[in-house]
mmCIF file with all atom_site columns, C-alpha atoms in Angstrom:
data_model
loop_
_atom_site.group_PDB
_atom_site.id
_atom_site.type_symbol
_atom_site.label_atom_id
_atom_site.label_alt_id
_atom_site.label_comp_id
_atom_site.label_asym_id
_atom_site.label_entity_id
_atom_site.label_seq_id
_atom_site.pdbx_PDB_ins_code
_atom_site.Cartn_x
_atom_site.Cartn_y
_atom_site.Cartn_z
_atom_site.occupancy
_atom_site.B_iso_or_equiv
_atom_site.pdbx_formal_charge
_atom_site.auth_seq_id
_atom_site.auth_comp_id
_atom_site.auth_asym_id
_atom_site.auth_atom_id
_atom_site.pdbx_PDB_model_num
ATOM 1   C CA . UNK A 1 1   ? 40.774 22.793 -8.570  1.00 0.00 ? 1   UNK A CA 1
ATOM 2   C CA . UNK A 1 2   ? 39.498 26.288 -9.310  1.00 0.00 ? 2   UNK A CA 1
ATOM 3   C CA . UNK A 1 3   ? 41.069 28.330 -12.124 1.00 0.00 ? 3   UNK A CA 1
ATOM 4   C CA . UNK A 1 4   ? 43.235 30.433 -9.752  1.00 0.00 ? 4   UNK A CA 1
ATOM 5   C CA . UNK A 1 5   ? 44.719 27.231 -8.269  1.00 0.00 ? 5   UNK A CA 1
ATOM 6   C CA . UNK A 1 6   ? 45.219 25.795 -11.757 1.00 0.00 ? 6   UNK A CA 1
ATOM 7   C CA . UNK A 1 7   ? 46.992 29.002 -12.782 1.00 0.00 ? 7   UNK A CA 1
ATOM 8   C CA . UNK A 1 8   ? 49.146 28.975 -9.635  1.00 0.00 ? 8   UNK A CA 1
ATOM 9   C CA . UNK A 1 9   ? 50.288 25.438 -10.488 1.00 0.00 ? 9   UNK A CA 1
ATOM 10  C CA . UNK A 1 10  ? 51.077 26.480 -14.070 1.00 0.00 ? 10  UNK A CA 1
ATOM 11  C CA . UNK A 1 11  ? 52.902 29.613 -12.872 1.00 0.00 ? 11  UNK A CA 1
ATOM 12  C CA . UNK A 1 12  ? 55.094 27.578 -10.513 1.00 0.00 ? 12  UNK A CA 1
ATOM 13  C CA . UNK A 1 13  ? 55.907 24.954 -13.143 1.00 0.00 ? 13  UNK A CA 1
ATOM 14  C CA . UNK A 1 14  ? 56.604 27.468 -15.903 1.00 0.00 ? 14  UNK A CA 1
ATOM 15  C CA . UNK A 1 15  ? 58.220 30.031 -13.588 1.00 0.00 ? 15  UNK A CA 1
ATOM 16  C CA . UNK A 1 16  ? 55.942 32.704 -15.004 1.00 0.00 ? 16  UNK A CA 1
ATOM 17  C CA . UNK A 1 17  ? 54.083 35.579 -13.361 1.00 0.00 ? 17  UNK A CA 1
ATOM 18  C CA . UNK A 1 18  ? 50.513 34.624 -12.457 1.00 0.00 ? 18  UNK A CA 1
ATOM 19  C CA . UNK A 1 19  ? 48.938 36.941 -15.049 1.00 0.00 ? 19  UNK A CA 1
ATOM 20  C CA . UNK A 1 20  ? 51.054 35.415 -17.832 1.00 0.00 ? 20  UNK A CA 1
ATOM 21  C CA . UNK A 1 21  ? 50.275 31.902 -16.618 1.00 0.00 ? 21  UNK A CA 1
ATOM 22  C CA . UNK A 1 22  ? 46.538 32.690 -16.675 1.00 0.00 ? 22  UNK A CA 1
ATOM 23  C CA . UNK A 1 23  ? 46.715 34.033 -20.218 1.00 0.00 ? 23  UNK A CA 1
ATOM 24  C CA . UNK A 1 24  ? 48.732 31.046 -21.433 1.00 0.00 ? 24  UNK A CA 1
ATOM 25  C CA . UNK A 1 25  ? 46.462 28.579 -19.603 1.00 0.00 ? 25  UNK A CA 1
ATOM 26  C CA . UNK A 1 26  ? 43.407 30.012 -21.349 1.00 0.00 ? 26  UNK A CA 1
ATOM 27  C CA . UNK A 1 27  ? 45.220 29.970 -24.715 1.00 0.00 ? 27  UNK A CA 1
ATOM 28  C CA . UNK A 1 28  ? 46.325 26.348 -24.299 1.00 0.00 ? 28  UNK A CA 1
ATOM 29  C CA . UNK A 1 29  ? 42.876 25.132 -23.255 1.00 0.00 ? 29  UNK A CA 1
ATOM 30  C CA . UNK A 1 30  ? 41.178 26.998 -26.106 1.00 0.00 ? 30  UNK A CA 1
ATOM 31  C CA . UNK A 1 31  ? 43.701 25.681 -28.619 1.00 0.00 ? 31  UNK A CA 1
ATOM 32  C CA . UNK A 1 32  ? 43.323 22.142 -27.271 1.00 0.00 ? 32  UNK A CA 1
ATOM 33  C CA . UNK A 1 33  ? 39.568 22.458 -27.808 1.00 0.00 ? 33  UNK A CA 1
ATOM 34  C CA . UNK A 1 34  ? 40.258 23.151 -31.488 1.00 0.00 ? 34  UNK A CA 1
ATOM 35  C CA . UNK A 1 35  ? 42.429 20.021 -31.773 1.00 0.00 ? 35  UNK A CA 1
ATOM 36  C CA . UNK A 1 36  ? 40.300 17.386 -30.092 1.00 0.00 ? 36  UNK A CA 1
ATOM 37  C CA . UNK A 1 37  ? 36.830 16.061 -30.785 1.00 0.00 ? 37  UNK A CA 1
ATOM 38  C CA . UNK A 1 38  ? 33.812 17.686 -29.196 1.00 0.00 ? 38  UNK A CA 1
ATOM 39  C CA . UNK A 1 39  ? 33.175 14.497 -27.206 1.00 0.00 ? 39  UNK A CA 1
ATOM 40  C CA . UNK A 1 40  ? 36.724 14.427 -25.832 1.00 0.00 ? 40  UNK A CA 1
ATOM 41  C CA . UNK A 1 41  ? 36.537 18.119 -25.018 1.00 0.00 ? 41  UNK A CA 1
ATOM 42  C CA . UNK A 1 42  ? 33.308 17.518 -23.086 1.00 0.00 ? 42  UNK A CA 1
ATOM 43  C CA . UNK A 1 43  ? 34.796 14.502 -21.273 1.00 0.00 ? 43  UNK A CA 1
ATOM 44  C CA . UNK A 1 44  ? 37.869 16.486 -20.264 1.00 0.00 ? 44  UNK A CA 1
ATOM 45  C CA . UNK A 1 45  ? 35.827 19.523 -19.213 1.00 0.00 ? 45  UNK A CA 1
ATOM 46  C CA . UNK A 1 46  ? 33.583 17.279 -17.095 1.00 0.00 ? 46  UNK A CA 1
ATOM 47  C CA . UNK A 1 47  ? 36.574 16.452 -14.899 1.00 0.00 ? 47  UNK A CA 1
ATOM 48  C CA . UNK A 1 48  ? 37.524 20.091 -14.449 1.00 0.00 ? 48  UNK A CA 1
ATOM 49  C CA . UNK A 1 49  ? 35.772 22.856 -12.520 1.00 0.00 ? 49  UNK A CA 1
ATOM 50  C CA . UNK A 1 50  ? 33.489 24.981 -14.685 1.00 0.00 ? 50  UNK A CA 1
ATOM 51  C CA . UNK A 1 51  ? 35.861 27.941 -14.567 1.00 0.00 ? 51  UNK A CA 1
ATOM 52  C CA . UNK A 1 52  ? 38.661 25.767 -16.037 1.00 0.00 ? 52  UNK A CA 1
ATOM 53  C CA . UNK A 1 53  ? 36.639 23.463 -18.286 1.00 0.00 ? 53  UNK A CA 1
ATOM 54  C CA . UNK A 1 54  ? 34.744 26.390 -19.774 1.00 0.00 ? 54  UNK A CA 1
ATOM 55  C CA . UNK A 1 55  ? 37.798 27.273 -21.847 1.00 0.00 ? 55  UNK A CA 1
ATOM 56  C CA . UNK A 1 56  ? 37.544 23.906 -23.599 1.00 0.00 ? 56  UNK A CA 1
ATOM 57  C CA . UNK A 1 57  ? 34.414 24.837 -25.499 1.00 0.00 ? 57  UNK A CA 1
ATOM 58  C CA . UNK A 1 58  ? 35.450 25.912 -28.968 1.00 0.00 ? 58  UNK A CA 1
ATOM 59  C CA . UNK A 1 59  ? 32.878 27.782 -30.980 1.00 0.00 ? 59  UNK A CA 1
ATOM 60  C CA . UNK A 1 60  ? 34.863 27.230 -34.187 1.00 0.00 ? 60  UNK A CA 1
ATOM 61  C CA . UNK A 1 61  ? 35.674 23.549 -33.784 1.00 0.00 ? 61  UNK A CA 1
ATOM 62  C CA . UNK A 1 62  ? 37.135 22.541 -37.099 1.00 0.00 ? 62  UNK A CA 1
ATOM 63  C CA . UNK A 1 63  ? 39.181 19.592 -35.892 1.00 0.00 ? 63  UNK A CA 1
ATOM 64  C CA . UNK A 1 64  ? 42.309 21.562 -36.639 1.00 0.00 ? 64  UNK A CA 1
ATOM 65  C CA . UNK A 1 65  ? 45.257 19.399 -37.461 1.00 0.00 ? 65  UNK A CA 1
ATOM 66  C CA . UNK A 1 66  ? 48.928 20.075 -37.654 1.00 0.00 ? 66  UNK A CA 1
ATOM 67  C CA . UNK A 1 67  ? 52.130 19.481 -35.845 1.00 0.00 ? 67  UNK A CA 1
ATOM 68  C CA . UNK A 1 68  ? 52.989 20.446 -32.316 1.00 0.00 ? 68  UNK A CA 1
ATOM 69  C CA . UNK A 1 69  ? 54.881 23.461 -33.626 1.00 0.00 ? 69  UNK A CA 1
ATOM 70  C CA . UNK A 1 70  ? 51.663 24.772 -35.217 1.00 0.00 ? 70  UNK A CA 1
ATOM 71  C CA . UNK A 1 71  ? 49.952 24.335 -31.858 1.00 0.00 ? 71  UNK A CA 1
ATOM 72  C CA . UNK A 1 72  ? 52.746 26.285 -30.130 1.00 0.00 ? 72  UNK A CA 1
ATOM 73  C CA . UNK A 1 73  ? 52.520 29.144 -32.606 1.00 0.00 ? 73  UNK A CA 1
ATOM 74  C CA . UNK A 1 74  ? 48.739 29.285 -32.180 1.00 0.00 ? 74  UNK A CA 1
ATOM 75  C CA . UNK A 1 75  ? 49.120 29.438 -28.396 1.00 0.00 ? 75  UNK A CA 1
ATOM 76  C CA . UNK A 1 76  ? 51.860 32.078 -28.721 1.00 0.00 ? 76  UNK A CA 1
ATOM 77  C CA . UNK A 1 77  ? 49.653 34.167 -31.002 1.00 0.00 ? 77  UNK A CA 1
ATOM 78  C CA . UNK A 1 78  ? 46.601 33.765 -28.794 1.00 0.00 ? 78  UNK A CA 1
ATOM 79  C CA . UNK A 1 79  ? 48.518 34.637 -25.608 1.00 0.00 ? 79  UNK A CA 1
ATOM 80  C CA . UNK A 1 80  ? 50.660 37.320 -27.295 1.00 0.00 ? 80  UNK A CA 1
ATOM 81  C CA . UNK A 1 81  ? 53.894 35.720 -26.084 1.00 0.00 ? 81  UNK A CA 1
ATOM 82  C CA . UNK A 1 82  ? 57.093 34.464 -27.668 1.00 0.00 ? 82  UNK A CA 1
ATOM 83  C CA . UNK A 1 83  ? 56.905 30.839 -28.952 1.00 0.00 ? 83  UNK A CA 1
ATOM 84  C CA . UNK A 1 84  ? 59.574 29.795 -26.437 1.00 0.00 ? 84  UNK A CA 1
ATOM 85  C CA . UNK A 1 85  ? 57.407 31.114 -23.587 1.00 0.00 ? 85  UNK A CA 1
ATOM 86  C CA . UNK A 1 86  ? 54.402 29.395 -25.140 1.00 0.00 ? 86  UNK A CA 1
ATOM 87  C CA . UNK A 1 87  ? 56.269 26.076 -25.160 1.00 0.00 ? 87  UNK A CA 1
ATOM 88  C CA . UNK A 1 88  ? 57.126 26.357 -21.459 1.00 0.00 ? 88  UNK A CA 1
ATOM 89  C CA . UNK A 1 89  ? 53.502 27.271 -20.772 1.00 0.00 ? 89  UNK A CA 1
ATOM 90  C CA . UNK A 1 90  ? 52.084 24.405 -22.836 1.00 0.00 ? 90  UNK A CA 1
ATOM 91  C CA . UNK A 1 91  ? 54.270 21.920 -20.958 1.00 0.00 ? 91  UNK A CA 1
ATOM 92  C CA . UNK A 1 92  ? 53.150 23.369 -17.621 1.00 0.00 ? 92  UNK A CA 1
ATOM 93  C CA . UNK A 1 93  ? 49.455 23.313 -18.575 1.00 0.00 ? 93  UNK A CA 1
ATOM 94  C CA . UNK A 1 94  ? 49.636 19.724 -19.854 1.00 0.00 ? 94  UNK A CA 1
ATOM 95  C CA . UNK A 1 95  ? 51.421 18.612 -16.679 1.00 0.00 ? 95  UNK A CA 1
ATOM 96  C CA . UNK A 1 96  ? 48.808 20.364 -14.545 1.00 0.00 ? 96  UNK A CA 1
ATOM 97  C CA . UNK A 1 97  ? 46.017 18.726 -16.555 1.00 0.00 ? 97  UNK A CA 1
ATOM 98  C CA . UNK A 1 98  ? 47.716 15.350 -16.137 1.00 0.00 ? 98  UNK A CA 1
ATOM 99  C CA . UNK A 1 99  ? 47.633 15.792 -12.371 1.00 0.00 ? 99  UNK A CA 1
ATOM 100 C CA . UNK A 1 100 ? 44.072 17.142 -12.330 1.00 0.00 ? 100 UNK A CA 1
ATOM 101 C CA . UNK A 1 101 ? 42.144 14.566 -14.381 1.00 0.00 ? 101 UNK A CA 1
ATOM 102 C CA . UNK A 1 102 ? 42.108 10.774 -14.265 1.00 0.00 ? 102 UNK A CA 1
ATOM 103 C CA . UNK A 1 103 ? 44.876 8.819  -15.953 1.00 0.00 ? 103 UNK A CA 1
ATOM 104 C CA . UNK A 1 104 ? 42.387 7.394  -18.462 1.00 0.00 ? 104 UNK A CA 1
ATOM 105 C CA . UNK A 1 105 ? 41.082 10.817 -19.407 1.00 0.00 ? 105 UNK A CA 1
ATOM 106 C CA . UNK A 1 106 ? 44.585 12.209 -19.856 1.00 0.00 ? 106 UNK A CA 1
ATOM 107 C CA . UNK A 1 107 ? 45.514 9.217  -22.018 1.00 0.00 ? 107 UNK A CA 1
ATOM 108 C CA . UNK A 1 108 ? 42.390 9.854  -24.134 1.00 0.00 ? 108 UNK A CA 1
ATOM 109 C CA . UNK A 1 109 ? 43.449 13.491 -24.568 1.00 0.00 ? 109 UNK A CA 1
ATOM 110 C CA . UNK A 1 110 ? 47.017 12.641 -25.543 1.00 0.00 ? 110 UNK A CA 1
ATOM 111 C CA . UNK A 1 111 ? 45.785 9.997  -27.998 1.00 0.00 ? 111 UNK A CA 1
ATOM 112 C CA . UNK A 1 112 ? 44.083 12.756 -30.013 1.00 0.00 ? 112 UNK A CA 1
ATOM 113 C CA . UNK A 1 113 ? 47.185 14.938 -30.242 1.00 0.00 ? 113 UNK A CA 1
ATOM 114 C CA . UNK A 1 114 ? 49.736 14.620 -33.056 1.00 0.00 ? 114 UNK A CA 1
ATOM 115 C CA . UNK A 1 115 ? 52.914 12.643 -32.365 1.00 0.00 ? 115 UNK A CA 1
ATOM 116 C CA . UNK A 1 116 ? 54.983 15.797 -31.967 1.00 0.00 ? 116 UNK A CA 1
ATOM 117 C CA . UNK A 1 117 ? 53.270 16.360 -28.638 1.00 0.00 ? 117 UNK A CA 1
ATOM 118 C CA . UNK A 1 118 ? 55.068 13.387 -27.106 1.00 0.00 ? 118 UNK A CA 1
ATOM 119 C CA . UNK A 1 119 ? 58.028 15.636 -26.301 1.00 0.00 ? 119 UNK A CA 1
ATOM 120 C CA . UNK A 1 120 ? 55.780 18.095 -24.456 1.00 0.00 ? 120 UNK A CA 1
ATOM 121 C CA . UNK A 1 121 ? 53.890 15.542 -22.389 1.00 0.00 ? 121 UNK A CA 1
ATOM 122 C CA . UNK A 1 122 ? 55.682 13.953 -19.468 1.00 0.00 ? 122 UNK A CA 1
ATOM 123 C CA . UNK A 1 123 ? 55.062 10.238 -19.204 1.00 0.00 ? 123 UNK A CA 1
ATOM 124 C CA . UNK A 1 124 ? 52.182 9.224  -16.981 1.00 0.00 ? 124 UNK A CA 1
ATOM 125 C CA . UNK A 1 125 ? 53.735 7.834  -13.816 1.00 0.00 ? 125 UNK A CA 1
ATOM 126 C CA . UNK A 1 126 ? 53.025 4.229  -13.021 1.00 0.00 ? 126 UNK A CA 1
ATOM 127 C CA . UNK A 1 127 ? 52.023 3.306  -9.476  1.00 0.00 ? 127 UNK A CA 1
ATOM 128 C CA . UNK A 1 128 ? 54.860 1.742  -7.505  1.00 0.00 ? 128 UNK A CA 1
ATOM 129 C CA . UNK A 1 129 ? 54.839 -2.028 -7.327  1.00 0.00 ? 129 UNK A CA 1
ATOM 130 C CA . UNK A 1 130 ? 54.568 -3.671 -3.951  1.00 0.00 ? 130 UNK A CA 1
ATOM 131 C CA . UNK A 1 131 ? 57.599 -5.829 -3.379  1.00 0.00 ? 131 UNK A CA 1
#
């Protein structure tokens, strides 16, 4: 999935204009890179096209901590949008990531996020059981 397709998926999910979805997508990926380990960032980026995964390289990786609300405010600041718009965008980006990478990789990502993120991450669907 190239970045324009990723952005289109985010725009549809968040019901945002494409330009806004692109800005928020970049902000979310860059902020995620600050929150996860360098190894996890590299693993996640490896499953994404270069033009998407490239936003996961954080030059100032300090292993930033904090609640989900801090993450939202950082994304809102980075994307120059209202925190409510940032929240819709974060949900859309995380859902798009969930559908783009393997289940195991997405679980690894979510495991490194604070508990407050549970509300922003839709559960990973289980495969249907054969009856």
